Tab-separated table of C-alpha atoms and ligand atoms in Angstrom:
chain	number	residue	atom	x	y	z
J	68	MET	CA	59.250	-18.194	-11.482
J	69	ASN	CA	58.906	-14.896	-10.389
J	70	THR	CA	55.590	-13.479	-9.378
J	71	ALA	CA	56.478	-10.534	-6.588
J	72	ILE	CA	54.161	-7.297	-7.353
J	73	LYS	CA	54.533	-4.237	-5.509
J	74	ILE	CA	51.962	-3.249	-2.819
J	75	LYS	CA	53.066	0.428	-2.775
J	76	ASN	CA	56.834	1.977	-2.200
J	77	ASN	CA	59.201	-0.496	-1.008
J	78	ILE	CA	56.615	-3.115	0.362
J	79	TYR	CA	56.333	-6.237	-2.135
J	80	TRP	CA	54.145	-9.106	-2.056
J	81	ILE	CA	55.833	-12.680	-2.298
J	82	GLY	CA	53.400	-14.986	-2.047
J	83	VAL	CA	52.680	-18.289	-4.307
J	84	ASN	CA	49.296	-19.912	-4.926
J	85	ASP	CA	48.601	-23.371	-4.337
J	86	ARG	CA	46.068	-25.235	-6.649
J	87	ARG	CA	47.645	-28.647	-5.787
J	88	THR	CA	46.456	-29.033	-2.159
J	89	HIS	CA	43.329	-30.344	-1.546
J	90	ILE	CA	42.890	-29.851	2.229
J	91	PHE	CA	44.163	-27.550	4.259
J	92	GLU	CA	45.459	-28.271	7.882
J	93	ASN	CA	44.983	-31.830	6.159
J	94	TYR	CA	41.025	-31.232	6.867
J	95	TRP	CA	39.459	-28.566	5.518
J	96	PRO	CA	38.804	-28.693	1.436
J	97	LEU	CA	40.424	-26.440	-0.279
J	98	PRO	CA	38.083	-26.387	-3.968
J	99	LYS	CA	39.243	-22.829	-5.020
J	100	GLY	CA	42.880	-23.554	-3.653
J	101	VAL	CA	44.698	-21.233	-1.230
J	102	ALA	CA	47.463	-18.447	-1.469
J	103	TYR	CA	50.322	-18.099	0.715
J	104	ASN	CA	50.889	-14.453	1.164
J	105	SER	CA	54.405	-13.594	2.257
J	106	TYR	CA	55.813	-9.804	2.221
J	107	VAL	CA	59.137	-8.061	1.650
J	108	ILE	CA	59.983	-4.628	2.994
J	109	THR	CA	63.283	-2.807	1.445
J	110	ASP	CA	63.973	-0.075	3.690
J	111	GLU	CA	67.459	0.686	5.150
J	112	LYS	CA	66.789	-2.978	6.650
J	113	VAL	CA	65.143	-5.707	4.546
J	114	VAL	CA	62.331	-7.239	6.452
J	115	VAL	CA	60.329	-10.325	5.227
J	116	ILE	CA	56.804	-10.790	6.978
J	117	ASP	CA	55.758	-14.377	7.182
J	118	THR	CA	56.870	-16.866	4.572
J	119	VAL	CA	54.992	-19.536	2.850
J	120	GLU	CA	54.472	-23.087	2.859
J	121	ARG	CA	57.519	-25.327	2.216
J	122	SER	CA	56.358	-26.853	-0.802
J	123	ARG	CA	56.365	-23.604	-2.615
J	124	MET	CA	59.829	-22.799	-1.382
J	125	ASP	CA	61.369	-22.220	-5.185
J	126	ASP	CA	58.872	-19.838	-6.470
J	127	TYR	CA	59.125	-17.906	-3.284
J	128	ILE	CA	62.991	-17.532	-3.095
J	129	GLU	CA	62.840	-16.874	-6.678
J	130	SER	CA	60.469	-13.899	-6.020
J	131	LEU	CA	62.372	-12.705	-2.918
J	132	GLN	CA	65.765	-12.439	-4.767
J	133	ALA	CA	64.087	-10.842	-7.786
J	134	VAL	CA	62.778	-7.895	-5.273
J	135	LEU	CA	66.133	-8.077	-3.527
J	136	GLN	CA	68.851	-7.869	-6.258
J	137	GLY	CA	71.638	-9.241	-4.165
J	138	ARG	CA	70.595	-7.341	-0.970
J	139	GLN	CA	70.396	-10.063	2.248
J	140	VAL	CA	67.454	-10.146	4.432
J	141	ASP	CA	67.931	-8.591	7.824
J	142	TYR	CA	64.774	-9.576	9.628
J	143	LEU	CA	61.915	-12.068	9.317
J	144	ILE	CA	58.915	-11.106	11.217
J	145	VAL	CA	56.894	-14.105	12.400
J	146	ASN	CA	53.537	-13.169	13.291
J	147	HIS	CA	52.166	-16.720	13.279
J	148	MET	CA	53.827	-19.826	13.862
J	149	GLU	CA	51.718	-22.025	11.795
J	150	PRO	CA	53.556	-23.995	9.095
J	151	ASP	CA	51.699	-22.551	6.325
J	152	HIS	CA	53.838	-19.280	7.239
J	153	THR	CA	56.899	-21.131	8.558
J	154	GLY	CA	57.496	-24.204	6.105
J	155	SER	CA	59.936	-22.354	4.943
J	156	ILE	CA	61.974	-20.665	7.541
J	157	LYS	CA	64.662	-23.270	7.583
J	158	ALA	CA	65.681	-23.028	4.212
J	159	LEU	CA	65.313	-19.001	4.148
J	160	LYS	CA	67.931	-19.393	6.851
J	161	CYS	CA	70.445	-20.903	4.645
J	162	TYR	CA	69.925	-18.436	2.028
J	163	TYR	CA	70.188	-15.347	4.356
J	164	PRO	CA	72.061	-17.145	7.504
J	165	ASN	CA	72.577	-13.879	9.475
J	166	LEU	CA	68.774	-12.743	9.730
J	167	THR	CA	67.353	-11.865	12.815
J	168	VAL	CA	63.832	-13.927	13.037
J	169	VAL	CA	61.340	-11.406	15.289
J	170	GLY	CA	58.862	-12.818	17.576
J	171	ASN	CA	57.090	-12.988	20.990
J	172	SER	CA	57.881	-14.956	24.022
J	173	LYS	CA	55.190	-17.637	22.637
J	174	THR	CA	56.887	-17.744	19.535
J	175	PHE	CA	60.182	-18.990	20.352
J	176	PRO	CA	59.318	-22.063	22.062
J	177	MET	CA	57.236	-23.008	19.042
J	178	LEU	CA	60.090	-22.028	16.695
J	179	GLN	CA	62.709	-24.443	18.359
J	180	ASN	CA	60.230	-26.919	18.576
J	181	TYR	CA	59.615	-27.074	15.048
J	182	TYR	CA	62.878	-26.197	13.446
J	183	GLY	CA	65.460	-25.991	16.357
J	184	ILE	CA	65.906	-22.491	15.814
J	185	ASP	CA	66.865	-20.820	19.006
J	186	SER	CA	69.474	-17.780	17.809
J	187	ASN	CA	69.326	-14.641	15.965
J	188	LEU	CA	66.110	-13.975	17.831
J	189	LEU	CA	64.667	-10.748	18.580
J	190	GLU	CA	61.665	-10.806	21.353
J	191	VAL	CA	58.932	-7.901	20.832
J	192	LYS	CA	56.042	-7.159	23.582
J	193	GLU	CA	52.942	-5.800	23.110
J	194	GLY	CA	53.117	-2.007	21.543
J	195	ASP	CA	57.154	-2.503	20.817
J	196	SER	CA	58.205	-0.640	17.652
J	197	LEU	CA	61.337	-1.800	15.273
J	198	SER	CA	63.020	1.233	12.988
J	199	ILE	CA	63.733	-0.277	9.936
J	200	GLY	CA	65.020	3.079	7.780
J	201	GLN	CA	62.504	5.597	7.062
J	202	TYR	CA	59.550	2.759	8.211
J	203	THR	CA	58.836	1.839	11.902
J	204	LEU	CA	56.966	-1.611	12.326
J	205	ASN	CA	54.702	-1.380	15.471
J	206	PHE	CA	53.321	-4.899	17.227
J	207	TYR	CA	50.508	-6.043	18.667
J	208	MET	CA	49.582	-9.415	20.493
J	209	ALA	CA	46.540	-10.833	19.078
J	210	PRO	CA	46.599	-14.062	21.116
J	211	MET	CA	44.140	-17.056	19.845
J	212	LEU	CA	43.828	-15.621	16.463
J	213	HIS	CA	44.333	-18.680	16.394
J	214	TRP	CA	46.771	-19.717	18.047
J	215	PRO	CA	48.882	-18.367	21.065
J	216	GLU	CA	51.623	-16.789	19.803
J	217	THR	CA	49.632	-14.781	17.053
J	218	MET	CA	50.406	-10.888	16.365
J	219	VAL	CA	49.974	-8.621	14.001
J	220	THR	CA	52.695	-6.079	12.379
J	221	TYR	CA	51.564	-2.300	11.629
J	222	LEU	CA	53.434	-0.099	9.560
J	223	PRO	CA	52.414	3.607	10.263
J	224	GLU	CA	54.345	5.611	7.643
J	225	GLU	CA	52.082	3.392	5.019
J	226	LYS	CA	49.343	2.708	7.242
J	227	VAL	CA	49.666	-1.025	6.395
J	228	LEU	CA	48.656	-3.937	8.468
J	229	PHE	CA	50.468	-7.177	8.163
J	230	SER	CA	47.401	-9.249	9.922
J	231	GLY	CA	48.607	-12.763	9.904
J	232	ASP	CA	45.706	-15.005	9.244
J	233	ILE	CA	43.277	-12.244	10.626
J	234	PHE	CA	40.895	-11.260	7.338
J	235	GLY	CA	42.322	-14.099	5.465
J	236	ALA	CA	40.748	-16.149	3.024
J	237	PHE	CA	40.851	-19.548	1.141
J	238	GLY	CA	41.217	-19.132	-2.391
J	239	THR	CA	43.768	-18.646	-4.958
J	240	LEU	CA	44.479	-15.305	-6.112
J	241	ASP	CA	43.837	-15.550	-9.840
J	242	GLY	CA	45.492	-12.729	-11.725
J	243	GLY	CA	45.668	-9.757	-9.240
J	244	ILE	CA	46.209	-9.793	-5.405
J	245	PHE	CA	44.447	-6.955	-4.205
J	246	ASP	CA	40.529	-6.965	-3.060
J	247	ASP	CA	39.570	-4.225	-6.162
J	248	GLN	CA	41.312	-6.640	-8.769
J	249	VAL	CA	40.408	-10.055	-7.926
J	250	ASP	CA	36.749	-11.725	-8.194
J	251	LEU	CA	35.388	-11.278	-4.635
J	252	ASP	CA	31.779	-12.675	-5.585
J	253	TYR	CA	33.483	-15.989	-6.755
J	254	LEU	CA	35.896	-15.725	-3.310
J	255	GLU	CA	32.607	-14.805	-1.365
J	256	GLU	CA	32.251	-18.207	0.226
J	257	GLU	CA	35.650	-18.945	0.866
J	258	ILE	CA	36.136	-15.923	2.536
J	259	SER	CA	33.593	-16.802	5.201
J	260	ARG	CA	34.531	-20.478	5.427
J	261	TYR	CA	38.004	-19.259	6.285
J	262	TYR	CA	36.925	-17.243	9.489
J	263	SER	CA	33.984	-19.997	10.255
J	264	ASN	CA	36.569	-22.955	9.649
J	265	ILE	CA	39.701	-21.748	11.344
J	266	VAL	CA	39.151	-18.602	13.018
J	267	GLY	CA	35.508	-19.017	14.155
J	268	LYS	CA	36.037	-20.750	17.693
J	269	TYR	CA	37.869	-17.621	18.524
J	270	GLY	CA	35.311	-15.105	18.676
J	271	VAL	CA	35.887	-13.391	21.783
J	272	PRO	CA	39.678	-12.969	21.097
J	273	ALA	CA	38.691	-11.883	17.317
J	274	GLN	CA	36.540	-8.971	19.431
J	275	THR	CA	39.404	-7.919	21.248
J	276	ALA	CA	41.871	-7.787	18.529
J	277	LEU	CA	39.138	-6.018	16.479
J	278	LYS	CA	38.851	-3.396	19.312
J	279	LYS	CA	42.276	-2.897	19.482
J	280	LEU	CA	43.157	-2.949	15.647
J	281	GLY	CA	40.265	-0.529	15.372
J	282	ALA	CA	42.148	2.465	16.770
J	283	LEU	CA	44.873	2.348	14.107
J	284	PRO	CA	44.674	4.293	10.395
J	285	ILE	CA	44.190	1.329	8.162
J	286	GLY	CA	44.859	1.651	4.691
J	287	THR	CA	46.102	-1.602	3.453
J	288	ILE	CA	45.371	-4.879	5.187
J	289	CYS	CA	47.897	-7.360	4.065
J	290	ALA	CA	47.002	-11.083	5.339
J	291	THR	CA	48.858	-14.195	5.103
J	292	HIS	CA	45.791	-15.777	2.915
J	293	GLY	CA	42.991	-14.380	0.506
J	294	PRO	CA	43.600	-10.870	-0.966
J	295	ILE	CA	45.379	-7.918	0.053
J	296	TRP	CA	42.678	-5.497	1.327
J	297	ARG	CA	42.748	-1.782	0.511
J	298	SER	CA	39.121	-0.733	-1.392
J	299	HIS	CA	36.949	-2.856	1.097
J	300	ILE	CA	38.225	-2.379	4.250
J	301	GLY	CA	35.266	-1.235	6.116
J	302	ASP	CA	33.415	-4.185	4.671
J	303	ILE	CA	35.737	-7.076	5.646
J	304	ILE	CA	36.440	-5.633	8.737
J	305	ALA	CA	32.529	-5.510	9.554
J	306	ARG	CA	32.075	-8.965	8.534
J	307	TYR	CA	34.950	-10.163	11.193
J	308	ASP	CA	32.939	-7.758	13.775
J	309	ARG	CA	29.308	-9.493	12.826
J	310	TRP	CA	31.048	-12.954	12.399
J	311	SER	CA	33.034	-12.482	15.876
J	312	LYS	CA	29.809	-11.856	17.745
J	313	TYR	CA	27.643	-14.844	16.051
J	314	GLU	CA	25.602	-12.548	14.636
J	315	THR	CA	23.552	-14.259	12.251
J	316	GLU	CA	20.384	-14.037	9.479
J	317	ALA	CA	16.926	-15.569	9.758
J	318	GLY	CA	17.892	-18.609	7.957
J	319	ILE	CA	18.045	-22.051	8.691
J	320	VAL	CA	20.302	-24.997	8.156
J	321	ILE	CA	19.006	-28.570	8.093
J	322	ALA	CA	21.447	-31.359	8.270
J	323	PHE	CA	20.740	-35.097	8.110
J	324	SER	CA	22.531	-38.206	8.742
J	325	SER	CA	20.375	-41.656	6.773
J	326	MET	CA	21.260	-44.895	5.345
J	327	TYR	CA	17.934	-46.107	4.069
J	328	GLY	CA	16.283	-42.444	3.255
J	329	HIS	CA	13.747	-42.231	5.943
J	330	THR	CA	15.992	-39.892	7.816
J	331	GLU	CA	16.470	-37.840	4.311
J	332	GLN	CA	12.653	-37.778	3.979
J	333	MET	CA	11.861	-36.325	7.406
J	334	ALA	CA	14.749	-33.200	6.414
J	335	GLU	CA	12.699	-32.899	3.173
J	336	MET	CA	9.331	-32.910	4.903
J	337	ILE	CA	10.615	-29.852	7.829
J	338	GLY	CA	11.630	-28.110	4.989
J	339	ARG	CA	8.674	-28.253	2.844
J	340	PHE	CA	7.067	-27.023	5.991
J	341	LEU	CA	9.487	-24.335	6.761
J	342	MET	CA	8.748	-23.309	3.033
J	343	GLU	CA	5.154	-23.310	3.884
J	344	ALA	CA	5.833	-20.992	6.769
J	345	GLY	CA	7.443	-18.464	5.166
J	346	ILE	CA	10.777	-19.328	5.132
J	347	LYS	CA	12.948	-19.000	2.051
J	348	LYS	CA	16.657	-19.016	3.472
J	349	ILE	CA	16.848	-23.193	3.937
J	350	ARG	CA	19.832	-25.191	3.305
J	351	ILE	CA	19.557	-28.879	3.674
J	352	HIS	CA	22.851	-31.158	3.924
J	353	ASP	CA	23.513	-34.423	3.560
J	354	THR	CA	26.305	-34.971	5.795
J	355	SER	CA	27.651	-37.973	4.268
J	356	LYS	CA	28.081	-36.081	1.157
J	357	THR	CA	28.623	-32.709	2.290
J	358	HIS	CA	32.256	-31.768	4.235
J	359	PRO	CA	31.314	-29.949	7.833
J	360	SER	CA	33.197	-27.088	6.585
J	361	TYR	CA	29.958	-25.934	4.416
J	362	ILE	CA	27.401	-27.253	6.654
J	363	ILE	CA	29.307	-24.913	9.740
J	364	ASN	CA	29.941	-22.266	7.400
J	365	ASP	CA	26.217	-22.376	6.803
J	366	ILE	CA	25.776	-22.084	10.486
J	367	PHE	CA	27.571	-19.232	11.165
J	368	ARG	CA	25.387	-17.580	8.531
J	369	TYR	CA	21.853	-18.793	9.688
J	370	ARG	CA	20.152	-18.729	13.223
J	371	GLY	CA	18.116	-21.983	13.270
J	372	VAL	CA	19.563	-25.461	13.054
J	373	ILE	CA	17.686	-28.480	12.723
J	374	PHE	CA	19.715	-32.023	12.944
J	375	GLY	CA	18.561	-35.244	12.091
J	376	SER	CA	19.935	-38.908	12.229
J	377	CYS	CA	19.217	-42.346	11.940
J	378	ALA	CA	20.783	-44.645	14.582
J	379	TYR	CA	24.000	-46.746	13.849
J	380	ASN	CA	25.486	-49.284	15.858
J	381	GLY	CA	23.661	-48.429	19.113
J	382	GLY	CA	24.788	-44.649	18.720
J	383	ILE	CA	24.308	-41.755	16.259
J	384	PHE	CA	25.750	-41.992	12.104
J	385	PRO	CA	29.374	-41.527	12.217
J	386	THR	CA	29.140	-38.553	9.686
J	387	MET	CA	26.736	-36.252	12.058
J	388	GLU	CA	28.488	-37.629	15.183
J	389	THR	CA	31.986	-35.821	13.412
J	390	LEU	CA	29.737	-32.823	12.727
J	391	LEU	CA	28.592	-32.113	16.360
J	392	ASN	CA	32.129	-32.491	17.784
J	393	GLU	CA	33.154	-30.047	15.480
J	394	LEU	CA	31.048	-27.474	16.441
J	395	GLU	CA	30.938	-28.451	20.153
J	396	ASN	CA	34.931	-27.855	19.763
J	397	MET	CA	34.000	-24.694	18.512
J	398	GLY	CA	31.800	-23.864	20.593
J	399	VAL	CA	29.403	-21.793	18.282
J	400	LYS	CA	26.752	-19.651	20.053
J	401	ASN	CA	23.448	-17.908	19.470
J	402	HIS	CA	21.601	-20.753	17.730
J	403	TYR	CA	17.936	-21.929	17.479
J	404	PHE	CA	17.856	-25.741	17.621
J	405	ALA	CA	15.751	-28.689	16.696
J	406	TYR	CA	16.343	-32.066	16.345
J	407	PHE	CA	14.619	-35.728	14.608
J	408	GLY	CA	15.872	-39.139	14.064
J	409	ASN	CA	14.930	-42.691	12.899
J	410	LYS	CA	15.663	-46.024	14.426
J	411	THR	CA	14.856	-49.430	13.254
J	412	TRP	CA	15.063	-51.348	16.973
J	413	GLY	CA	17.230	-49.626	19.547
J	414	GLY	CA	18.174	-46.265	18.461
J	415	GLY	CA	20.888	-44.384	19.711
J	416	ALA	CA	20.856	-40.972	17.921
J	417	MET	CA	18.619	-38.966	19.987
J	418	PRO	CA	20.538	-39.129	23.615
J	419	ARG	CA	23.325	-37.804	21.377
J	420	LEU	CA	21.344	-34.949	19.774
J	421	LYS	CA	19.750	-34.069	23.033
J	422	ALA	CA	23.335	-33.948	24.761
J	423	PHE	CA	24.843	-32.247	21.950
J	424	ALA	CA	22.040	-29.413	22.612
J	425	GLU	CA	22.764	-29.097	26.570
J	426	LYS	CA	26.404	-28.879	25.769
J	427	ILE	CA	26.642	-26.183	23.144
J	428	LYS	CA	23.485	-24.264	24.806
J	429	TRP	CA	21.594	-23.731	21.527
J	430	GLU	CA	17.802	-22.843	22.520
J	431	VAL	CA	15.670	-26.074	21.795
J	432	VAL	CA	12.125	-24.726	20.305
J	433	ALA	CA	10.640	-27.891	19.727
J	434	ASP	CA	9.845	-31.333	20.774
J	435	PRO	CA	12.020	-33.951	18.594
J	436	ASP	CA	10.527	-36.698	16.571
J	437	GLU	CA	11.993	-40.111	16.775
J	438	ALA	CA	10.454	-42.434	13.787
J	439	THR	CA	10.914	-45.791	13.411
J	440	GLY	CA	11.722	-47.057	10.040
J	441	ALA	CA	9.243	-45.616	7.524
J	442	ILE	CA	7.776	-42.474	8.200
J	443	LYS	CA	4.010	-42.536	9.910
J	444	ALA	CA	1.630	-39.525	10.127
J	445	THR	CA	2.445	-38.926	13.678
J	446	ASP	CA	5.894	-38.417	12.417
J	447	MET	CA	4.747	-36.098	9.550
J	448	GLU	CA	2.680	-34.143	12.262
J	449	GLN	CA	5.798	-33.900	14.467
J	450	CYS	CA	8.027	-32.847	11.620
J	451	ARG	CA	5.274	-29.973	11.241
J	452	LEU	CA	5.320	-28.846	14.733
J	453	ILE	CA	9.002	-28.706	14.441
J	454	ALA	CA	8.868	-26.611	11.144
J	455	GLN	CA	6.102	-24.061	12.773
J	456	ALA	CA	7.926	-23.814	16.102
J	457	MET	CA	11.430	-22.836	14.362
J	458	SER	CA	9.820	-20.395	11.947
J	459	GLU	CA	7.945	-18.676	14.457
J	460	ARG	CA	11.055	-18.263	16.690
J	461	LEU	CA	13.006	-17.112	14.061
J	462	LYS	CA	10.551	-14.612	12.784
J	463	GLY	CA	10.094	-13.562	16.784
E	33	FEO	FE1	47.409	-19.673	7.876
E	33	FEO	FE2	47.275	-20.633	10.924
E	33	FEO	O1	47.678	-20.628	9.388
């Protein structure tokens, strides 16, 4: 089905919505689906910017052909090599065998590796321009946002930035494609979850890119996922700036792993003590039920983090281990931390939580508590001290 929409003048959206895929990158949940955005510019030259995930190739080609009305594609700009945007390249080349792929020195080895494509290539570098008729395309490198070959393409005559994954969001585009056409309140968590889950590891490269792109007059941001930004550009850029500086609000995320309910009771207790200390923004997650995607997203939002885990086979509970691993890998910065645990005999969770705190370099605000089985008065008192120390640190 042709779903192409004109963005302005000779620039069209030819993306697709994916409501079938449950998990993105085979890991991150997609409760509201995801959009793969691709764009085509019909100037003297026809330029396609990024493609879509290969399972949606049929609809994609139909939209492209409807816009082109028999014209050929001259250039395909590959801003980012991840297969949700390059999965249709081989098929696209079957339809348009003479197209030239535009990328940078890091793009082409990946292109050859993934798809065996090593001819009709145009390599661009930082600041290079490509004239396509009345329009010019300028290229800027944005390495490690979130792959090494990532770049963005800027069209100065229309002030349009084709930003790849940067400023992207989970969630399909229901009805409209622009930020002023879709329900941003509905997409709120999907916007921040996309940043925290996909881009979150790369705060420093994000800051570098924001400084570079901040010099450009930008009227429209065409990302490869989520809404096209034209009415809330300042807002999405400000969010990226905050997130990539690891700026957080005064709130607390408690995540626990509990087999028989004792560790959960400690989490509940700490939550109650925090409330009594005047903290309102408290999120308590069970790691066995809630995917790390959502816990990580809350951690990007709130400054205080308290983890608790039971012991399991002499170590920490597996779902807590997954969460710790993910956070260590991302290197999330600037949080206050406390932890607690539970054992029946030998333990195992506490050394892992201690090692986590040391590795991630979060400030530990209170002595931990490890209960043995059912919660005793001494555990309750230590949980109260943990909550008190955390609330004081947050308020301080
Ligand atoms: Fe949307 Fe990094 O691919």
